[in-house]
Backbone as XML, in Angstrom:
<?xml version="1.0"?>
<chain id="A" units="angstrom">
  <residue number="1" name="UNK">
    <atom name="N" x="-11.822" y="34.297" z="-5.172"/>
    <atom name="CA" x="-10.673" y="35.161" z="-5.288"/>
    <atom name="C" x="-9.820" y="35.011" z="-4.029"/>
  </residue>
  <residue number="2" name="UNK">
    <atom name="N" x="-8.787" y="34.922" z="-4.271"/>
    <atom name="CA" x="-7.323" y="34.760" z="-3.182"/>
    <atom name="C" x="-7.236" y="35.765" z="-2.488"/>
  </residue>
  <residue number="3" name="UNK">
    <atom name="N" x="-7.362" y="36.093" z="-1.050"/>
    <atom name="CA" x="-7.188" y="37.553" z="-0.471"/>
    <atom name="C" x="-6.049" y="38.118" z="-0.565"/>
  </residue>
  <residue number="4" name="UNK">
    <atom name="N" x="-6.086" y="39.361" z="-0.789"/>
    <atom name="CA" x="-4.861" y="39.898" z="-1.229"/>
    <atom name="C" x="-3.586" y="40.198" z="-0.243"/>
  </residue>
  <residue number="5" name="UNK">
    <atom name="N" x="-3.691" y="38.940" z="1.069"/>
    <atom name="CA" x="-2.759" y="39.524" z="2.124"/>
    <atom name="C" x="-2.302" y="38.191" z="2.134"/>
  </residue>
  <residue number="6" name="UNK">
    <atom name="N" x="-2.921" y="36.828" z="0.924"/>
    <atom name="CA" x="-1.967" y="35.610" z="0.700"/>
    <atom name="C" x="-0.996" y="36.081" z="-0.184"/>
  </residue>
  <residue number="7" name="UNK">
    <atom name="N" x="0.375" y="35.263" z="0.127"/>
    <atom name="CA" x="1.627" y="35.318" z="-0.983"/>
    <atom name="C" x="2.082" y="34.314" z="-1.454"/>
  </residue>
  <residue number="8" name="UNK">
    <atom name="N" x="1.961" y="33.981" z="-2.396"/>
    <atom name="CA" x="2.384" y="32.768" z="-2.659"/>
    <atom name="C" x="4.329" y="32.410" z="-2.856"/>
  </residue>
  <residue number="9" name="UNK">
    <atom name="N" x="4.706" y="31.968" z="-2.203"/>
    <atom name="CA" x="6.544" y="32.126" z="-2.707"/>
    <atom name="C" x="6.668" y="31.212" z="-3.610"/>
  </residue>
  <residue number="10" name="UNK">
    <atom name="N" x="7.078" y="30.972" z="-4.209"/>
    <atom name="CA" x="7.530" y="30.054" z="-5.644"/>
    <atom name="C" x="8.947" y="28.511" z="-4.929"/>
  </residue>
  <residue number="11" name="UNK">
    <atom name="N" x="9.635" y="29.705" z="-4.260"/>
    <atom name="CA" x="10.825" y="28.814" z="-4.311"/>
    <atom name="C" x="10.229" y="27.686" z="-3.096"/>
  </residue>
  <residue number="12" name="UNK">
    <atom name="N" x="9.552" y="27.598" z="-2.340"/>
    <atom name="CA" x="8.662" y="26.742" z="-1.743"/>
    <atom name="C" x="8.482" y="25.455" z="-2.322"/>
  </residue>
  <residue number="13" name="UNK">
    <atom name="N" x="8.385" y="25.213" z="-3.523"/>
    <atom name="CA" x="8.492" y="24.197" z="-4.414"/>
    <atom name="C" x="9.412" y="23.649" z="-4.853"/>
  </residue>
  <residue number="14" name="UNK">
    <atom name="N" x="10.883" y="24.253" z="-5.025"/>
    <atom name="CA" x="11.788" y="24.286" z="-5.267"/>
    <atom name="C" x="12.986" y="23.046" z="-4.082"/>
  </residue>
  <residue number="15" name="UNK">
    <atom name="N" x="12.003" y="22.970" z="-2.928"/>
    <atom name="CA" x="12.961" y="22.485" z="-1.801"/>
    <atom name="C" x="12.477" y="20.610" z="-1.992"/>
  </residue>
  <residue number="16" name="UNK">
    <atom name="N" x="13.593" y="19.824" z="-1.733"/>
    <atom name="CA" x="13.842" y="18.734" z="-1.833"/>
    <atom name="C" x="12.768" y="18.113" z="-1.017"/>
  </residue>
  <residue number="17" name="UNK">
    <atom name="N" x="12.328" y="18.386" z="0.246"/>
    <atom name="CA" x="11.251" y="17.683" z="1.031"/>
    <atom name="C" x="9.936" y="18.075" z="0.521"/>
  </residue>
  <residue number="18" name="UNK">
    <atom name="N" x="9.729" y="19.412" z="0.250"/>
    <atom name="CA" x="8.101" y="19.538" z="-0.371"/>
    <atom name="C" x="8.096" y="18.874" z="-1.974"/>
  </residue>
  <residue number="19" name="UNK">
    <atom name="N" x="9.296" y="18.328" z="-2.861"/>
    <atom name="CA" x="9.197" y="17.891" z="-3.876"/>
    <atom name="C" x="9.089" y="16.390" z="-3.733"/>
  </residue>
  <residue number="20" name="UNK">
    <atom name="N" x="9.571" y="16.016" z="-2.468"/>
    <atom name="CA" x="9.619" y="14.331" z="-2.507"/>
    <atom name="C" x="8.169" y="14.206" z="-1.506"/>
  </residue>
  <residue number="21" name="UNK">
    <atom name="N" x="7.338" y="15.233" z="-0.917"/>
    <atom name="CA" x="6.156" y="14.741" z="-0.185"/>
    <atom name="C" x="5.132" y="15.110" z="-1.121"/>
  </residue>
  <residue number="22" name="UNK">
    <atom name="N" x="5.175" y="16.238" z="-2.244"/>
    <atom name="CA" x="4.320" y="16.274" z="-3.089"/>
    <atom name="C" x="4.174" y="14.218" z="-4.536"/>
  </residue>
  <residue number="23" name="UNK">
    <atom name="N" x="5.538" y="13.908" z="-4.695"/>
    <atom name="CA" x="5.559" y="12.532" z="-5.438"/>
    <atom name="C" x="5.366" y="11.892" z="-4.590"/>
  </residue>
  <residue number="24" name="UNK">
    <atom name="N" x="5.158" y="11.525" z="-3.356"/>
    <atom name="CA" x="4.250" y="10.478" z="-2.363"/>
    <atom name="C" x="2.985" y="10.373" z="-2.483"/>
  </residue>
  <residue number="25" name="UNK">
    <atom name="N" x="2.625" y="12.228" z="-2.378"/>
    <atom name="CA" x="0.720" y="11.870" z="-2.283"/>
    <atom name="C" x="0.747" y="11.516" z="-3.417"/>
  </residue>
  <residue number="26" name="UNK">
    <atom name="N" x="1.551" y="11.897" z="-4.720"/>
    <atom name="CA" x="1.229" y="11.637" z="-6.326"/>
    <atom name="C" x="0.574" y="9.397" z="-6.261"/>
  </residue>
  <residue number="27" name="UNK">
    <atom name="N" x="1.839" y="9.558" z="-5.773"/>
    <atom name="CA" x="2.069" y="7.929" z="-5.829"/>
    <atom name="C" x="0.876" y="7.432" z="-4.617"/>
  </residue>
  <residue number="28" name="UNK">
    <atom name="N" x="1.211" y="7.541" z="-3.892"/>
    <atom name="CA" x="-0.320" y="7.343" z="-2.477"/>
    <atom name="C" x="-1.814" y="7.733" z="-3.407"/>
  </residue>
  <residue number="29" name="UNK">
    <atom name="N" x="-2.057" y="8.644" z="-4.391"/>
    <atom name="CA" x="-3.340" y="8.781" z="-4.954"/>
    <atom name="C" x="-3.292" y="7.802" z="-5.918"/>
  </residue>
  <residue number="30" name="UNK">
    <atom name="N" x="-2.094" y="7.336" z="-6.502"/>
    <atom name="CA" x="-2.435" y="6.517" z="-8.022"/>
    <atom name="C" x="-2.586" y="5.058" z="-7.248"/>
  </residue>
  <residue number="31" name="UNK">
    <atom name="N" x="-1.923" y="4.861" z="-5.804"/>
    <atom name="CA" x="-2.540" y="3.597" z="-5.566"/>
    <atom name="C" x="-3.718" y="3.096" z="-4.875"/>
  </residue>
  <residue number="32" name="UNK">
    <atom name="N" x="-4.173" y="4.364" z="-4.363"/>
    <atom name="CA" x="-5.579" y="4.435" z="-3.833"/>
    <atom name="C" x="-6.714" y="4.436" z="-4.395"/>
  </residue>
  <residue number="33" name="UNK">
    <atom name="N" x="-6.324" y="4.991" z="-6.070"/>
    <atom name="CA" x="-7.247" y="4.729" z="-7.206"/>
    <atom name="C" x="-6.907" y="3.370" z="-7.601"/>
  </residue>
  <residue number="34" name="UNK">
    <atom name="N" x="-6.176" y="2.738" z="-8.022"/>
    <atom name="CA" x="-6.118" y="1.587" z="-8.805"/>
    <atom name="C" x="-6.342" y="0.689" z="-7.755"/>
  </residue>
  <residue number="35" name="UNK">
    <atom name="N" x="-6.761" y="0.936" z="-6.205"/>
    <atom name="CA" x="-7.090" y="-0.261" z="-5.593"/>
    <atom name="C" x="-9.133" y="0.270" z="-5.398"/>
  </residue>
  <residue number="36" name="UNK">
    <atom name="N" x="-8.897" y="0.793" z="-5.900"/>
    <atom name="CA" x="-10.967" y="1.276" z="-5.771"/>
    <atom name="C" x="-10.706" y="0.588" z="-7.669"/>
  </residue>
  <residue number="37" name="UNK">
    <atom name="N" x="-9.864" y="0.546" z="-8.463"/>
    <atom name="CA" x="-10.457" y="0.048" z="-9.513"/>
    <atom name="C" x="-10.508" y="-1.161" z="-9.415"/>
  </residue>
  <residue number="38" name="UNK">
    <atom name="N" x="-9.511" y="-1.649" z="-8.586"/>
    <atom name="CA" x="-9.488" y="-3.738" z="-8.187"/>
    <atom name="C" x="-10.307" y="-3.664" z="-7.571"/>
  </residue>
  <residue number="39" name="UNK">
    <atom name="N" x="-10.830" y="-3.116" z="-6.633"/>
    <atom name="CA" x="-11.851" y="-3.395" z="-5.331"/>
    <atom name="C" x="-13.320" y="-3.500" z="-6.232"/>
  </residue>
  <residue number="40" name="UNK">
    <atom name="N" x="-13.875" y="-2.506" z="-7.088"/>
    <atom name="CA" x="-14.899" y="-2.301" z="-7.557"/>
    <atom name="C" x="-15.062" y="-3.750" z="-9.512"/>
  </residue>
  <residue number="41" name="UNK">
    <atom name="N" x="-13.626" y="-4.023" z="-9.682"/>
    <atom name="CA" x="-13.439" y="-5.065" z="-10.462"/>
    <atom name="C" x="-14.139" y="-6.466" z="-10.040"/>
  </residue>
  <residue number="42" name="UNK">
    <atom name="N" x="-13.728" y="-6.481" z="-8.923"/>
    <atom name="CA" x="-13.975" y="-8.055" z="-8.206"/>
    <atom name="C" x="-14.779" y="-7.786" z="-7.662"/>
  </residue>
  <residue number="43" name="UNK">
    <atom name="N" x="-15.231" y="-6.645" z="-7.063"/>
    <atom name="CA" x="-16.794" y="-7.652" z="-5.598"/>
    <atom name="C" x="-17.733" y="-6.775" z="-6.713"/>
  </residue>
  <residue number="44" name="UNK">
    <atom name="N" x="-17.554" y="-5.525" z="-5.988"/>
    <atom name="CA" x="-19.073" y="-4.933" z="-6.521"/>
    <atom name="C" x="-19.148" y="-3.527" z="-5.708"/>
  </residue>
  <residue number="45" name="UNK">
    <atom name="N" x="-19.959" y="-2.543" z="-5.935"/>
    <atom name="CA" x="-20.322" y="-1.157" z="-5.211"/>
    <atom name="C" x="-19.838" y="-1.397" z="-4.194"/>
  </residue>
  <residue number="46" name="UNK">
    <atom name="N" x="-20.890" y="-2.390" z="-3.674"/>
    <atom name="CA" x="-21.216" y="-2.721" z="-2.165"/>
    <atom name="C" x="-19.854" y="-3.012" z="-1.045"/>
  </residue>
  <residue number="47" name="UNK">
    <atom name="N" x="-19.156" y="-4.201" z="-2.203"/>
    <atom name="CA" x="-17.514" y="-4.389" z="-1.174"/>
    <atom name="C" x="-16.853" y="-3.214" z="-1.512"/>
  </residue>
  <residue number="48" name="UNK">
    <atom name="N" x="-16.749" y="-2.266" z="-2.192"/>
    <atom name="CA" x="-15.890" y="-0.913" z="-2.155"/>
    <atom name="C" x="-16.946" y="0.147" z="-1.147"/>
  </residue>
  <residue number="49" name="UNK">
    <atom name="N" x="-17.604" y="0.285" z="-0.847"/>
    <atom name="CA" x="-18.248" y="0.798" z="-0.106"/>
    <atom name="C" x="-17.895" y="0.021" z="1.297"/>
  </residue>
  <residue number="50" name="UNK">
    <atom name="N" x="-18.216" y="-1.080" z="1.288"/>
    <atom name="CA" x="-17.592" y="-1.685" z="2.302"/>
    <atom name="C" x="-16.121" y="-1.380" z="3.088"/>
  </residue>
  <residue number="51" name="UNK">
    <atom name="N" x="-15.425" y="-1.684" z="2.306"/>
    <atom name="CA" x="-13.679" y="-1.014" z="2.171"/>
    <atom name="C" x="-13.953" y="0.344" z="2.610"/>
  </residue>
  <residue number="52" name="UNK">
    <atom name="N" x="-14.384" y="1.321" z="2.092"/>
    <atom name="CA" x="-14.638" y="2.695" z="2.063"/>
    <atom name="C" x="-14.878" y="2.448" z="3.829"/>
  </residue>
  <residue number="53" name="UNK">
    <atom name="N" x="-15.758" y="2.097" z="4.599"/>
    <atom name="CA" x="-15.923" y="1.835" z="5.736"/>
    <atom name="C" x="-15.101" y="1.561" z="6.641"/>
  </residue>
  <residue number="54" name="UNK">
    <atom name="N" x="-14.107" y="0.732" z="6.195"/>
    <atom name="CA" x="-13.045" y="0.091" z="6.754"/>
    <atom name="C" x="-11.863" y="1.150" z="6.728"/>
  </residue>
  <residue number="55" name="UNK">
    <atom name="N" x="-11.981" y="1.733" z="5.866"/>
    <atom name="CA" x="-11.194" y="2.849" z="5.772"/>
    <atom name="C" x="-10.889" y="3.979" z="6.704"/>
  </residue>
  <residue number="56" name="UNK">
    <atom name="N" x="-12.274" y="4.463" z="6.580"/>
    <atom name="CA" x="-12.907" y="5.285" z="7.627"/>
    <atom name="C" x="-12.546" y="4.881" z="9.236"/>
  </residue>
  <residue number="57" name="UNK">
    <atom name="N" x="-12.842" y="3.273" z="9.809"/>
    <atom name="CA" x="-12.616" y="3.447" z="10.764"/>
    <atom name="C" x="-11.191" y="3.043" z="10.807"/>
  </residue>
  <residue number="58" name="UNK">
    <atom name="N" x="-9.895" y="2.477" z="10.040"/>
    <atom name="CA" x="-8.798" y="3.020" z="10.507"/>
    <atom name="C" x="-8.512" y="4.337" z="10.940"/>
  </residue>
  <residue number="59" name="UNK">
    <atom name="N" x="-9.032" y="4.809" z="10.086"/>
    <atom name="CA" x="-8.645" y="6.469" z="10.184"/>
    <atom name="C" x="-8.809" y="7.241" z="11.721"/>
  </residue>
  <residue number="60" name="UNK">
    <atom name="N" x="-9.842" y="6.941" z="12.163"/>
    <atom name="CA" x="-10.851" y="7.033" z="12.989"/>
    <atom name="C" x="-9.720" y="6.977" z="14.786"/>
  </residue>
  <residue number="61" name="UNK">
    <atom name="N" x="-9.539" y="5.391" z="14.156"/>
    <atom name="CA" x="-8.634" y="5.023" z="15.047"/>
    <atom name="C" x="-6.996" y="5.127" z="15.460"/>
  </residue>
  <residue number="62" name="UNK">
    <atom name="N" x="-6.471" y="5.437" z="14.116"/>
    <atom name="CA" x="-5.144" y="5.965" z="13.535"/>
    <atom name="C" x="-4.806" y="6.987" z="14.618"/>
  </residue>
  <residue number="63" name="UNK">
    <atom name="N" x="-5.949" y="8.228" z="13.941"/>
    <atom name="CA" x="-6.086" y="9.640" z="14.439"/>
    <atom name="C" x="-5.889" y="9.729" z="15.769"/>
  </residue>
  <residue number="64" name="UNK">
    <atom name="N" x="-7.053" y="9.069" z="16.385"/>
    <atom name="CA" x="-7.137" y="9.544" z="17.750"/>
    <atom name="C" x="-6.120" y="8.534" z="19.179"/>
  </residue>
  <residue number="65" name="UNK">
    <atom name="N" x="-5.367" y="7.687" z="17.906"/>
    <atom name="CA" x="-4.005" y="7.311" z="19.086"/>
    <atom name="C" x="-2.718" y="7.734" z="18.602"/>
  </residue>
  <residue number="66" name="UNK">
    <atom name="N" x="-2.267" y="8.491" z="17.119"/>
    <atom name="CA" x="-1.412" y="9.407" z="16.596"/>
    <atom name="C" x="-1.886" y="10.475" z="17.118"/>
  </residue>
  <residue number="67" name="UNK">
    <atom name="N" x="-2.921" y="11.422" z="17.831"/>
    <atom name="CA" x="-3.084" y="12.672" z="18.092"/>
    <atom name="C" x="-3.401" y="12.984" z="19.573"/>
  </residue>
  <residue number="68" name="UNK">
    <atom name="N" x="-3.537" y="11.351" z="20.074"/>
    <atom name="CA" x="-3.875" y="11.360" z="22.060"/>
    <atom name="C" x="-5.650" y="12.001" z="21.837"/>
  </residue>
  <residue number="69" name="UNK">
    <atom name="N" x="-6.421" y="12.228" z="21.031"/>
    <atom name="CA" x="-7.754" y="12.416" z="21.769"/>
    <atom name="C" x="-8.615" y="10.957" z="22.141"/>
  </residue>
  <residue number="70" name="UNK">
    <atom name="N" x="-9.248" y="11.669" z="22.884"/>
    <atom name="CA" x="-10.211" y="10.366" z="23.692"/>
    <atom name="C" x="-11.289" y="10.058" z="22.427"/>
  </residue>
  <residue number="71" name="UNK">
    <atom name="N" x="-11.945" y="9.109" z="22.546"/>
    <atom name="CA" x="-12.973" y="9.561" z="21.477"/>
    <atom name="C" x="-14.441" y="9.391" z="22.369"/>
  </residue>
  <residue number="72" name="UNK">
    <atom name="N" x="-15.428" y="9.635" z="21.784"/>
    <atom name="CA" x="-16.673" y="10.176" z="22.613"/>
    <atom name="C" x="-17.730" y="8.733" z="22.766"/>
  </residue>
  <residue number="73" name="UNK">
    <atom name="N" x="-18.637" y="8.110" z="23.658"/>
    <atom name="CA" x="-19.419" y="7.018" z="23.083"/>
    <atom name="C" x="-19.883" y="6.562" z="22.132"/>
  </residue>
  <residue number="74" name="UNK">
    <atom name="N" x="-20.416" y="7.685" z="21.484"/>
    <atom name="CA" x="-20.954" y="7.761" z="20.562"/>
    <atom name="C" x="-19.930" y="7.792" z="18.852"/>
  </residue>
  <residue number="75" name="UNK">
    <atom name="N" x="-18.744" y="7.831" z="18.991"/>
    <atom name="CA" x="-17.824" y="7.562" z="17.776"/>
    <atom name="C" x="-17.832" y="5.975" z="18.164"/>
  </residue>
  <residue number="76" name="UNK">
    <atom name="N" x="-17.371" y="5.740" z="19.566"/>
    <atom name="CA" x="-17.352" y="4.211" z="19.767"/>
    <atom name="C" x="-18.129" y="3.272" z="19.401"/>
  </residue>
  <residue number="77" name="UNK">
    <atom name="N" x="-19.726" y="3.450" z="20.039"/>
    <atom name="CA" x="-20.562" y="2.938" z="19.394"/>
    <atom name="C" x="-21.054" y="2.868" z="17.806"/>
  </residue>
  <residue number="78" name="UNK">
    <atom name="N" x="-20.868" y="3.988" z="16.844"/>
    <atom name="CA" x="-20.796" y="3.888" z="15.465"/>
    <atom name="C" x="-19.773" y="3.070" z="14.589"/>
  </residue>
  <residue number="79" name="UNK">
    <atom name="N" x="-18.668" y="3.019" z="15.454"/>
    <atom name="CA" x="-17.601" y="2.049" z="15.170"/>
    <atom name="C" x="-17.579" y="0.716" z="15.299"/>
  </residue>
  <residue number="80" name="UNK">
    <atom name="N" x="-18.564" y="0.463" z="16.092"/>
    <atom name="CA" x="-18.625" y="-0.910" z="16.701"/>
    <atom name="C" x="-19.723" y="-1.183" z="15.670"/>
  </residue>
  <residue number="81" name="UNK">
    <atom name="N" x="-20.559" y="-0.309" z="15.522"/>
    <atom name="CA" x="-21.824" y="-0.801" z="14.990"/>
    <atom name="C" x="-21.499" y="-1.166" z="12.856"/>
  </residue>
  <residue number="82" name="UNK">
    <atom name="N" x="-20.396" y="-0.385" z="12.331"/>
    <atom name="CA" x="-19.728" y="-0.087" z="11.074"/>
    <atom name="C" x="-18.971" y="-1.444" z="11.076"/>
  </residue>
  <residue number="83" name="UNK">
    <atom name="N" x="-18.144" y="-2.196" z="12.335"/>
    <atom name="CA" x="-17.111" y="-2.898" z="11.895"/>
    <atom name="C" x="-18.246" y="-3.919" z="12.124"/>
  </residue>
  <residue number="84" name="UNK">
    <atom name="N" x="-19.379" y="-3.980" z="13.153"/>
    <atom name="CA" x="-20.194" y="-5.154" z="13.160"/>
    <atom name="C" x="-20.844" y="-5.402" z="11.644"/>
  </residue>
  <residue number="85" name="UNK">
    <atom name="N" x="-21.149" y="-4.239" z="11.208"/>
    <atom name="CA" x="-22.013" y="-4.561" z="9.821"/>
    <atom name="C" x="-20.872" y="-4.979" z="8.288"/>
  </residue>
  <residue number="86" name="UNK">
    <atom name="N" x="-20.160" y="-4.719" z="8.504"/>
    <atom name="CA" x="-18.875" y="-5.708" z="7.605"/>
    <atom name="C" x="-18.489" y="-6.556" z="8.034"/>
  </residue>
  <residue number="87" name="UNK">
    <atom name="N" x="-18.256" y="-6.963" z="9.015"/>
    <atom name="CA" x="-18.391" y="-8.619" z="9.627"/>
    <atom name="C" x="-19.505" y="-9.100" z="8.710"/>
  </residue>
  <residue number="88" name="UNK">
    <atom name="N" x="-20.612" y="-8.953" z="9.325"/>
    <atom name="CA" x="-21.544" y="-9.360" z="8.812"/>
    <atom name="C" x="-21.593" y="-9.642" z="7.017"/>
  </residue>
  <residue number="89" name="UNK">
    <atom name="N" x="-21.780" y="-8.650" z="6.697"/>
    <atom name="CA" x="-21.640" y="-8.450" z="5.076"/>
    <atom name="C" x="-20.134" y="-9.540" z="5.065"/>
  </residue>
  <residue number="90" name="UNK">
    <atom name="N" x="-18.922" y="-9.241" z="5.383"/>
    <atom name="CA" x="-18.008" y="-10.437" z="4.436"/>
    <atom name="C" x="-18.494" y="-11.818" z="5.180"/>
  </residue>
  <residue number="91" name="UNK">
    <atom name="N" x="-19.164" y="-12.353" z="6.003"/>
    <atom name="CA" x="-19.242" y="-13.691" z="6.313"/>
    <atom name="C" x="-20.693" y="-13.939" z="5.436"/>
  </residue>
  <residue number="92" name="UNK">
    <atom name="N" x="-21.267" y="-13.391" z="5.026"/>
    <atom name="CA" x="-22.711" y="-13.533" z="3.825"/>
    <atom name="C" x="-21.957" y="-13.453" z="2.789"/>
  </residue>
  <residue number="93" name="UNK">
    <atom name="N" x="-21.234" y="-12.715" z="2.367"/>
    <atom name="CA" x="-20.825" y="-12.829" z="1.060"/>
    <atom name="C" x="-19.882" y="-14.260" z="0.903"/>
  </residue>
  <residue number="94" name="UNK">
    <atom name="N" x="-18.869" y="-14.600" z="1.869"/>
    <atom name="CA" x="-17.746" y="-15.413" z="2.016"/>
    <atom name="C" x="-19.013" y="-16.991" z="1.763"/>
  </residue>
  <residue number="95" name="UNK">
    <atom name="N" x="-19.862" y="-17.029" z="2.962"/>
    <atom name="CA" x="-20.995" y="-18.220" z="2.590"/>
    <atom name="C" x="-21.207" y="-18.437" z="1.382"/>
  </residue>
  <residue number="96" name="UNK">
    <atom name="N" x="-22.026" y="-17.269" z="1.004"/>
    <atom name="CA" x="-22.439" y="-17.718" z="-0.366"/>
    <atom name="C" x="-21.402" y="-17.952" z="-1.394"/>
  </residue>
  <residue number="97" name="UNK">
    <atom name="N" x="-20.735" y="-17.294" z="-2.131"/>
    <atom name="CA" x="-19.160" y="-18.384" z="-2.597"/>
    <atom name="C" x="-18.962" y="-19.558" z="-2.052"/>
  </residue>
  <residue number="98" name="UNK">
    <atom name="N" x="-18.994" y="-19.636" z="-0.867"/>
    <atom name="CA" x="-18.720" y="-21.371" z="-0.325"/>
    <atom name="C" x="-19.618" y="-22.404" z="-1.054"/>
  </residue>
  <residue number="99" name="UNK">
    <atom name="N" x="-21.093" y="-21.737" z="-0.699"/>
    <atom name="CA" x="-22.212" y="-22.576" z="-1.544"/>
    <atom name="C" x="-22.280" y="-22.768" z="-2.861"/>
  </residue>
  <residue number="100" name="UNK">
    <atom name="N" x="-22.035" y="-21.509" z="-3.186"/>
    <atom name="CA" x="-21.722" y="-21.527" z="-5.062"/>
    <atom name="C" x="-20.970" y="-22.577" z="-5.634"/>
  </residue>
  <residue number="101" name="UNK">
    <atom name="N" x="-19.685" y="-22.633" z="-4.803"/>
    <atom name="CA" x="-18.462" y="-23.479" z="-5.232"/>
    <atom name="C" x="-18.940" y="-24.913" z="-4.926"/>
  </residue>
  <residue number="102" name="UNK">
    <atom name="N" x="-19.630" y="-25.257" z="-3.379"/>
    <atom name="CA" x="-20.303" y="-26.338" z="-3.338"/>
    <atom name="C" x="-21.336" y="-27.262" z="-4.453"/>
  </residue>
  <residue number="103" name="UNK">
    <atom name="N" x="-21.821" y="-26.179" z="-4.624"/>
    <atom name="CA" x="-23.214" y="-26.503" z="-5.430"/>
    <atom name="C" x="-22.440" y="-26.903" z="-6.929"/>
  </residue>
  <residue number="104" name="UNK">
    <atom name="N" x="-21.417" y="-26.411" z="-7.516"/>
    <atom name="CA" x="-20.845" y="-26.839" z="-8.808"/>
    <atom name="C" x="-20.141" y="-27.832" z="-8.620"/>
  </residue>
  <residue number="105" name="UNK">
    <atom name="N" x="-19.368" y="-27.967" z="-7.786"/>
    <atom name="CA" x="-19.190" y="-29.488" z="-7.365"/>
    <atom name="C" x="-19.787" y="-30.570" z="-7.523"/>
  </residue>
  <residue number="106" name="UNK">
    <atom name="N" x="-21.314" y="-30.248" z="-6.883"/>
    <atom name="CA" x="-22.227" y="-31.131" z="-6.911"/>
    <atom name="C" x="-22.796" y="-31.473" z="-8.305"/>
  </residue>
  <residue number="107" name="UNK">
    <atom name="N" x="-22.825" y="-30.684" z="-8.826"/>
    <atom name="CA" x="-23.448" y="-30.320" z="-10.156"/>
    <atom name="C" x="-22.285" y="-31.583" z="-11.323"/>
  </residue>
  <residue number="108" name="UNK">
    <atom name="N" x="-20.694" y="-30.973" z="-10.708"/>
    <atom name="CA" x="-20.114" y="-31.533" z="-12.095"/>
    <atom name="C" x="-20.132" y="-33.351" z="-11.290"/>
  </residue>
  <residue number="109" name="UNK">
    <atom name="N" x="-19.925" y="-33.717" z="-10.364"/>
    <atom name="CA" x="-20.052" y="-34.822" z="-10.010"/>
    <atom name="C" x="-21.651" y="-35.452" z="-10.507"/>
  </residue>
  <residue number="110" name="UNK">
    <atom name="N" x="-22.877" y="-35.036" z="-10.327"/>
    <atom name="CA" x="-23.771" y="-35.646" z="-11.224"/>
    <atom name="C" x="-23.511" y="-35.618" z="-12.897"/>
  </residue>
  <residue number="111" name="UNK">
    <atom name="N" x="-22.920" y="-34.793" z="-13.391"/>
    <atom name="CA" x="-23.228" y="-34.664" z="-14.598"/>
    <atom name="C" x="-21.799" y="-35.970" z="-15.181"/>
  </residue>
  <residue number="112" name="UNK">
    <atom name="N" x="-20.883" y="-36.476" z="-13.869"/>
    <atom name="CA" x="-19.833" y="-37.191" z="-14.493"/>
    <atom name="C" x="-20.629" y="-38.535" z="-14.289"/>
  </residue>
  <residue number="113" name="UNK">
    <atom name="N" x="-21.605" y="-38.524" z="-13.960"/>
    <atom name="CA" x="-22.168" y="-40.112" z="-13.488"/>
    <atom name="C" x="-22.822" y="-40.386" z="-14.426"/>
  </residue>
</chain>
């Protein structure tokens, strides 16, 4: 229940800047979904989870040089340790495609002989 000392004003809605920042987030959510539906189309959980990560530490980093805070060792080190483990993960994933693509290569060149 809404406490009874909120008011809601109506004409609040009515004004040209809260109507054109409310159709931004509209538009900012429909493309943030349809890129988790491409993201989760092509790799898998794992690279949208991945992304999801990547996300996070823009944000991370966005924030705290749009807002001047310091950040603490310990955000640093989790950051380091988040962007090290997606390194990791896209150069394993990026390999194996390399090999995949290798290996059919190999494959259609025996099968042309």
């Amino acid at each position: 229940m809404i406490d009874s000392s909120f008011q809601f004003n109506w004409y609040v809605l009515f004004r040209w800047n809260i109507i054109i920042l409310l159709v931004l987030c509209g538009l900012l959510a429909f493309i943030v979904n349809s890129s988790v539906i491409w993201c989760i189309k092509d790799d898998a959980a794992i690279g949208y989870n991945m992304v999801g990560q990547l996300k996070t530490l823009l944000i991370v980093f966005v924030g705290s040089t749009l807002f001047g805070e310091s950040l603490t060792i310990k955000q640093i080190i989790s950051v380091l340790f988040t962007t090290l483990g997606c390194a990791i993960y896209v150069y394993i994933t990026y390999r194996t495609k390399e090999c995949q693509k290798h290996q059919q290569q190999q494959q259609l060149l025996v099968n042309n002989i």
